[in-house]
């Protein structure tokens, strides 16, 4: 079976997690800024799309080359085997970006790449005139960084954060991919309690439940590469069957999502039901200060408001103070809070064990990590 050079794109700061996910799928990852490269066959395209929780998209790398003139860009693009990917009736819009490069006009680069591909495909299929572009969609991108051109085809379609379960959301929803990353960055295991005190529309608890039962995040959605005639349906059927076989639906979970807003709690419940997890997650209308538990060695993951607007800062600081007070009474728990508020530790009342810089969308944030003690192993009976 043909091998492809593939790239999983990721938000800044999350590449290492995606690299681990790729390695767990059995491929050899090469991690770079915002990207994880790996090689794989047709099944790798399907499996990566189904399983990668933190990546934004999976793309095929058609070619990489240097270009400093439009003629060079045209000729080197035309030299690539586009007929191996694009049928005669393919729709192939070309997106583009250019950073620190001689060829800085993105619209011109897009037009030249498009023209070169049209020339190549027309010659190979022995057709003249315009291509109809009425068939399957192949979203192309020309990306130029320091004069190095990378040409890719998107295999995902809608971004991988679109899991298909979010029927509704709050005013500042966290992406599903970032929510999954926050869970994977913790010490949580499915046999431990999990709590999100500001759960909003439920994304973090839902992603935790998917991870806890090893459910492929893309299991209930479709991908653009499923419409390609050279991508056999059997490949996708096998990949989905593998995902079904690997899911651990019998894994018991203790996951709670709390929020002060009753409307958001109802939305979270609906989203959990849509994800097939309605009976696995408990959602409660609850203020942070009112949380009580007898459970031990649990994990708190929170993406609270950041207080970006000056008028919100006082309320946000009060929320952070309440967190510090409540979680001080839970000494065996580990706490992870994502915020852009630079004085968080001071207001929370404790210095973090570790901080990790992450970008939530375009906003620079820190993940403040407060590690609890390790859960003791059960004593062996004599």
PDB file of N, CA, C and O in Angstrom, residues 203-252:
ATOM      1  N   UNK A 203     -17.454  20.729  28.026  1.00  0.00           N
ATOM      2  CA  UNK A 203     -16.459  20.171  27.105  1.00  0.00           C
ATOM      3  C   UNK A 203     -15.348  19.408  27.828  1.00  0.00           C
ATOM      4  O   UNK A 203     -14.978  18.300  27.405  1.00  0.00           O
ATOM      5  N   UNK A 204     -14.802  19.961  28.910  1.00  0.00           N
ATOM      6  CA  UNK A 204     -13.690  19.281  29.594  1.00  0.00           C
ATOM      7  C   UNK A 204     -14.147  17.957  30.222  1.00  0.00           C
ATOM      8  O   UNK A 204     -13.494  16.921  30.010  1.00  0.00           O
ATOM      9  N   UNK A 205     -15.261  17.912  30.965  1.00  0.00           N
ATOM     10  CA  UNK A 205     -15.715  16.602  31.482  1.00  0.00           C
ATOM     11  C   UNK A 205     -16.021  15.592  30.375  1.00  0.00           C
ATOM     12  O   UNK A 205     -15.730  14.395  30.530  1.00  0.00           O
ATOM     13  N   UNK A 206     -16.593  16.054  29.263  1.00  0.00           N
ATOM     14  CA  UNK A 206     -16.907  15.130  28.161  1.00  0.00           C
ATOM     15  C   UNK A 206     -15.620  14.564  27.563  1.00  0.00           C
ATOM     16  O   UNK A 206     -15.515  13.356  27.312  1.00  0.00           O
ATOM     17  N   UNK A 207     -14.624  15.419  27.344  1.00  0.00           N
ATOM     18  CA  UNK A 207     -13.344  14.924  26.810  1.00  0.00           C
ATOM     19  C   UNK A 207     -12.678  13.967  27.800  1.00  0.00           C
ATOM     20  O   UNK A 207     -12.065  12.976  27.391  1.00  0.00           O
ATOM     21  N   UNK A 208     -12.806  14.246  29.092  1.00  0.00           N
ATOM     22  CA  UNK A 208     -12.252  13.330  30.101  1.00  0.00           C
ATOM     23  C   UNK A 208     -12.927  11.969  30.020  1.00  0.00           C
ATOM     24  O   UNK A 208     -12.271  10.925  30.103  1.00  0.00           O
ATOM     25  N   UNK A 209     -14.247  11.957  29.833  1.00  0.00           N
ATOM     26  CA  UNK A 209     -14.972  10.690  29.737  1.00  0.00           C
ATOM     27  C   UNK A 209     -14.571   9.914  28.489  1.00  0.00           C
ATOM     28  O   UNK A 209     -14.417   8.681  28.531  1.00  0.00           O
ATOM     29  N   UNK A 210     -14.387  10.618  27.365  1.00  0.00           N
ATOM     30  CA  UNK A 210     -13.929   9.951  26.142  1.00  0.00           C
ATOM     31  C   UNK A 210     -12.556   9.315  26.359  1.00  0.00           C
ATOM     32  O   UNK A 210     -12.299   8.185  25.928  1.00  0.00           O
ATOM     33  N   UNK A 211     -11.666  10.048  27.035  1.00  0.00           N
ATOM     34  CA  UNK A 211     -10.327   9.520  27.336  1.00  0.00           C
ATOM     35  C   UNK A 211     -10.437   8.350  28.314  1.00  0.00           C
ATOM     36  O   UNK A 211      -9.793   7.309  28.144  1.00  0.00           O
ATOM     37  N   UNK A 212     -11.282   8.524  29.333  1.00  0.00           N
ATOM     38  CA  UNK A 212     -11.431   7.497  30.369  1.00  0.00           C
ATOM     39  C   UNK A 212     -11.897   6.167  29.829  1.00  0.00           C
ATOM     40  O   UNK A 212     -11.481   5.112  30.309  1.00  0.00           O
ATOM     41  N   UNK A 213     -12.772   6.202  28.821  1.00  0.00           N
ATOM     42  CA  UNK A 213     -13.261   4.946  28.234  1.00  0.00           C
ATOM     43  C   UNK A 213     -12.568   4.612  26.909  1.00  0.00           C
ATOM     44  O   UNK A 213     -12.989   3.689  26.203  1.00  0.00           O
ATOM     45  N   UNK A 214     -11.503   5.336  26.604  1.00  0.00           N
ATOM     46  CA  UNK A 214     -10.718   5.101  25.387  1.00  0.00           C
ATOM     47  C   UNK A 214     -11.602   5.102  24.132  1.00  0.00           C
ATOM     48  O   UNK A 214     -11.478   4.245  23.253  1.00  0.00           O
ATOM     49  N   UNK A 215     -12.482   6.090  24.047  1.00  0.00           N
ATOM     50  CA  UNK A 215     -13.361   6.246  22.889  1.00  0.00           C
ATOM     51  C   UNK A 215     -12.695   7.200  21.897  1.00  0.00           C
ATOM     52  O   UNK A 215     -12.279   8.299  22.272  1.00  0.00           O
ATOM     53  N   UNK A 216     -12.567   6.781  20.648  1.00  0.00           N
ATOM     54  CA  UNK A 216     -11.941   7.631  19.626  1.00  0.00           C
ATOM     55  C   UNK A 216     -12.765   8.913  19.459  1.00  0.00           C
ATOM     56  O   UNK A 216     -13.977   8.839  19.245  1.00  0.00           O
ATOM     57  N   UNK A 217     -12.137  10.089  19.543  1.00  0.00           N
ATOM     58  CA  UNK A 217     -12.891  11.351  19.508  1.00  0.00           C
ATOM     59  C   UNK A 217     -13.597  11.607  18.183  1.00  0.00           C
ATOM     60  O   UNK A 217     -14.580  12.331  18.136  1.00  0.00           O
ATOM     61  N   UNK A 218     -13.098  11.002  17.086  1.00  0.00           N
ATOM     62  CA  UNK A 218     -13.717  11.217  15.780  1.00  0.00           C
ATOM     63  C   UNK A 218     -14.690  10.128  15.374  1.00  0.00           C
ATOM     64  O   UNK A 218     -15.110  10.057  14.222  1.00  0.00           O
ATOM     65  N   UNK A 219     -15.079   9.297  16.338  1.00  0.00           N
ATOM     66  CA  UNK A 219     -15.882   8.117  16.019  1.00  0.00           C
ATOM     67  C   UNK A 219     -17.244   8.471  15.421  1.00  0.00           C
ATOM     68  O   UNK A 219     -17.776   7.753  14.586  1.00  0.00           O
ATOM     69  N   UNK A 220     -17.824   9.593  15.854  1.00  0.00           N
ATOM     70  CA  UNK A 220     -19.190   9.929  15.433  1.00  0.00           C
ATOM     71  C   UNK A 220     -19.255  11.056  14.408  1.00  0.00           C
ATOM     72  O   UNK A 220     -20.247  11.769  14.333  1.00  0.00           O
ATOM     73  N   UNK A 221     -18.198  11.246  13.636  1.00  0.00           N
ATOM     74  CA  UNK A 221     -18.235  12.298  12.612  1.00  0.00           C
ATOM     75  C   UNK A 221     -17.657  11.770  11.304  1.00  0.00           C
ATOM     76  O   UNK A 221     -17.160  10.650  11.243  1.00  0.00           O
ATOM     77  N   UNK A 222     -17.764  12.593  10.265  1.00  0.00           N
ATOM     78  CA  UNK A 222     -17.241  12.217   8.954  1.00  0.00           C
ATOM     79  C   UNK A 222     -16.067  13.112   8.594  1.00  0.00           C
ATOM     80  O   UNK A 222     -15.889  14.198   9.154  1.00  0.00           O
ATOM     81  N   UNK A 223     -15.270  12.659   7.626  1.00  0.00           N
ATOM     82  CA  UNK A 223     -14.070  13.370   7.200  1.00  0.00           C
ATOM     83  C   UNK A 223     -14.076  13.524   5.685  1.00  0.00           C
ATOM     84  O   UNK A 223     -14.583  12.654   4.967  1.00  0.00           O
ATOM     85  N   UNK A 224     -13.495  14.614   5.212  1.00  0.00           N
ATOM     86  CA  UNK A 224     -13.568  14.910   3.779  1.00  0.00           C
ATOM     87  C   UNK A 224     -12.905  13.820   2.937  1.00  0.00           C
ATOM     88  O   UNK A 224     -13.356  13.520   1.832  1.00  0.00           O
ATOM     89  N   UNK A 225     -11.849  13.186   3.463  1.00  0.00           N
ATOM     90  CA  UNK A 225     -11.147  12.162   2.680  1.00  0.00           C
ATOM     91  C   UNK A 225     -11.975  10.894   2.477  1.00  0.00           C
ATOM     92  O   UNK A 225     -11.631  10.055   1.646  1.00  0.00           O
ATOM     93  N   UNK A 226     -13.090  10.766   3.209  1.00  0.00           N
ATOM     94  CA  UNK A 226     -13.997   9.637   2.972  1.00  0.00           C
ATOM     95  C   UNK A 226     -14.698   9.756   1.624  1.00  0.00           C
ATOM     96  O   UNK A 226     -15.230   8.767   1.114  1.00  0.00           O
ATOM     97  N   UNK A 227     -14.714  10.960   1.046  1.00  0.00           N
ATOM     98  CA  UNK A 227     -15.405  11.173  -0.233  1.00  0.00           C
ATOM     99  C   UNK A 227     -14.484  10.960  -1.430  1.00  0.00           C
ATOM    100  O   UNK A 227     -14.940  11.037  -2.574  1.00  0.00           O
ATOM    101  N   UNK A 228     -13.188  10.700  -1.188  1.00  0.00           N
ATOM    102  CA  UNK A 228     -12.232  10.566  -2.289  1.00  0.00           C
ATOM    103  C   UNK A 228     -12.316   9.166  -2.898  1.00  0.00           C
ATOM    104  O   UNK A 228     -12.347   8.169  -2.174  1.00  0.00           O
ATOM    105  N   UNK A 229     -12.287   9.101  -4.222  1.00  0.00           N
ATOM    106  CA  UNK A 229     -12.477   7.801  -4.879  1.00  0.00           C
ATOM    107  C   UNK A 229     -11.302   6.851  -4.671  1.00  0.00           C
ATOM    108  O   UNK A 229     -11.458   5.638  -4.806  1.00  0.00           O
ATOM    109  N   UNK A 230     -10.111   7.371  -4.349  1.00  0.00           N
ATOM    110  CA  UNK A 230      -8.969   6.486  -4.123  1.00  0.00           C
ATOM    111  C   UNK A 230      -8.793   6.108  -2.645  1.00  0.00           C
ATOM    112  O   UNK A 230      -7.809   5.471  -2.270  1.00  0.00           O
ATOM    113  N   UNK A 231      -9.760   6.486  -1.832  1.00  0.00           N
ATOM    114  CA  UNK A 231      -9.744   6.128  -0.402  1.00  0.00           C
ATOM    115  C   UNK A 231     -10.829   5.077  -0.175  1.00  0.00           C
ATOM    116  O   UNK A 231     -12.012   5.410  -0.046  1.00  0.00           O
ATOM    117  N   UNK A 232     -10.475   3.781  -0.192  1.00  0.00           N
ATOM    118  CA  UNK A 232     -11.496   2.732  -0.107  1.00  0.00           C
ATOM    119  C   UNK A 232     -12.348   2.826   1.155  1.00  0.00           C
ATOM    120  O   UNK A 232     -11.832   3.107   2.243  1.00  0.00           O
ATOM    121  N   UNK A 233     -13.641   2.572   1.005  1.00  0.00           N
ATOM    122  CA  UNK A 233     -14.549   2.602   2.158  1.00  0.00           C
ATOM    123  C   UNK A 233     -14.132   1.573   3.212  1.00  0.00           C
ATOM    124  O   UNK A 233     -14.327   1.776   4.410  1.00  0.00           O
ATOM    125  N   UNK A 234     -13.518   0.473   2.751  1.00  0.00           N
ATOM    126  CA  UNK A 234     -13.105  -0.578   3.678  1.00  0.00           C
ATOM    127  C   UNK A 234     -12.063  -0.077   4.670  1.00  0.00           C
ATOM    128  O   UNK A 234     -12.023  -0.523   5.826  1.00  0.00           O
ATOM    129  N   UNK A 235     -11.222   0.847   4.225  1.00  0.00           N
ATOM    130  CA  UNK A 235     -10.206   1.445   5.115  1.00  0.00           C
ATOM    131  C   UNK A 235     -10.888   2.095   6.314  1.00  0.00           C
ATOM    132  O   UNK A 235     -10.487   1.907   7.468  1.00  0.00           O
ATOM    133  N   UNK A 236     -11.929   2.884   6.033  1.00  0.00           N
ATOM    134  CA  UNK A 236     -12.652   3.576   7.110  1.00  0.00           C
ATOM    135  C   UNK A 236     -13.444   2.588   7.962  1.00  0.00           C
ATOM    136  O   UNK A 236     -13.507   2.730   9.198  1.00  0.00           O
ATOM    137  N   UNK A 237     -14.021   1.602   7.333  1.00  0.00           N
ATOM    138  CA  UNK A 237     -14.781   0.601   8.092  1.00  0.00           C
ATOM    139  C   UNK A 237     -13.862  -0.142   9.063  1.00  0.00           C
ATOM    140  O   UNK A 237     -14.210  -0.376  10.222  1.00  0.00           O
ATOM    141  N   UNK A 238     -12.675  -0.504   8.587  1.00  0.00           N
ATOM    142  CA  UNK A 238     -11.711  -1.208   9.446  1.00  0.00           C
ATOM    143  C   UNK A 238     -11.242  -0.319  10.590  1.00  0.00           C
ATOM    144  O   UNK A 238     -11.099  -0.776  11.733  1.00  0.00           O
ATOM    145  N   UNK A 239     -10.985   0.959  10.286  1.00  0.00           N
ATOM    146  CA  UNK A 239     -10.509   1.888  11.316  1.00  0.00           C
ATOM    147  C   UNK A 239     -11.584   2.109  12.384  1.00  0.00           C
ATOM    148  O   UNK A 239     -11.282   2.152  13.584  1.00  0.00           O
ATOM    149  N   UNK A 240     -12.832   2.220  11.947  1.00  0.00           N
ATOM    150  CA  UNK A 240     -13.915   2.416  12.917  1.00  0.00           C
ATOM    151  C   UNK A 240     -14.170   1.138  13.731  1.00  0.00           C
ATOM    152  O   UNK A 240     -14.498   1.214  14.922  1.00  0.00           O
ATOM    153  N   UNK A 241     -14.001   0.000  13.098  1.00  0.00           N
ATOM    154  CA  UNK A 241     -14.153  -1.260  13.834  1.00  0.00           C
ATOM    155  C   UNK A 241     -13.057  -1.399  14.882  1.00  0.00           C
ATOM    156  O   UNK A 241     -13.315  -1.853  16.008  1.00  0.00           O
ATOM    157  N   UNK A 242     -11.838  -1.009  14.518  1.00  0.00           N
ATOM    158  CA  UNK A 242     -10.731  -1.025  15.484  1.00  0.00           C
ATOM    159  C   UNK A 242     -11.054  -0.125  16.675  1.00  0.00           C
ATOM    160  O   UNK A 242     -10.837  -0.498  17.838  1.00  0.00           O
ATOM    161  N   UNK A 243     -11.583   1.078  16.391  1.00  0.00           N
ATOM    162  CA  UNK A 243     -11.935   2.015  17.457  1.00  0.00           C
ATOM    163  C   UNK A 243     -13.012   1.419  18.362  1.00  0.00           C
ATOM    164  O   UNK A 243     -12.946   1.534  19.596  1.00  0.00           O
ATOM    165  N   UNK A 244     -13.991   0.770  17.757  1.00  0.00           N
ATOM    166  CA  UNK A 244     -15.061   0.134  18.530  1.00  0.00           C
ATOM    167  C   UNK A 244     -14.502  -0.976  19.419  1.00  0.00           C
ATOM    168  O   UNK A 244     -14.866  -1.100  20.597  1.00  0.00           O
ATOM    169  N   UNK A 245     -13.577  -1.755  18.882  1.00  0.00           N
ATOM    170  CA  UNK A 245     -12.989  -2.863  19.639  1.00  0.00           C
ATOM    171  C   UNK A 245     -12.130  -2.370  20.804  1.00  0.00           C
ATOM    172  O   UNK A 245     -12.030  -3.046  21.836  1.00  0.00           O
ATOM    173  N   UNK A 246     -11.494  -1.201  20.637  1.00  0.00           N
ATOM    174  CA  UNK A 246     -10.582  -0.690  21.666  1.00  0.00           C
ATOM    175  C   UNK A 246     -11.290   0.122  22.750  1.00  0.00           C
ATOM    176  O   UNK A 246     -10.707   0.384  23.809  1.00  0.00           O
ATOM    177  N   UNK A 247     -12.522   0.539  22.488  1.00  0.00           N
ATOM    178  CA  UNK A 247     -13.264   1.313  23.495  1.00  0.00           C
ATOM    179  C   UNK A 247     -13.560   0.436  24.708  1.00  0.00           C
ATOM    180  O   UNK A 247     -13.871  -0.745  24.578  1.00  0.00           O
ATOM    181  N   UNK A 248     -13.444   1.043  25.894  1.00  0.00           N
ATOM    182  CA  UNK A 248     -13.704   0.315  27.142  1.00  0.00           C
ATOM    183  C   UNK A 248     -14.969   0.890  27.783  1.00  0.00           C
ATOM    184  O   UNK A 248     -14.916   1.680  28.718  1.00  0.00           O
ATOM    185  N   UNK A 249     -16.109   0.494  27.225  1.00  0.00           N
ATOM    186  CA  UNK A 249     -17.381   1.055  27.687  1.00  0.00           C
ATOM    187  C   UNK A 249     -17.747   0.630  29.106  1.00  0.00           C
ATOM    188  O   UNK A 249     -18.644   1.217  29.718  1.00  0.00           O
ATOM    189  N   UNK A 250     -17.063  -0.376  29.627  1.00  0.00           N
ATOM    190  CA  UNK A 250     -17.365  -0.861  30.987  1.00  0.00           C
ATOM    191  C   UNK A 250     -16.553  -0.153  32.060  1.00  0.00           C
ATOM    192  O   UNK A 250     -16.738  -0.411  33.249  1.00  0.00           O
ATOM    193  N   UNK A 251     -15.653   0.742  31.656  1.00  0.00           N
ATOM    194  CA  UNK A 251     -14.826   1.449  32.627  1.00  0.00           C
ATOM    195  C   UNK A 251     -15.696   2.410  33.451  1.00  0.00           C
ATOM    196  O   UNK A 251     -16.269   3.359  32.916  1.00  0.00           O
ATOM    197  N   UNK A 252     -15.825   2.168  34.768  1.00  0.00           N
ATOM    198  CA  UNK A 252     -16.601   3.114  35.587  1.00  0.00           C
ATOM    199  C   UNK A 252     -15.853   4.436  35.734  1.00  0.00           C
ATOM    200  O   UNK A 252     -14.625   4.464  35.800  1.00  0.00           O
TER     201      UNK A 252
END
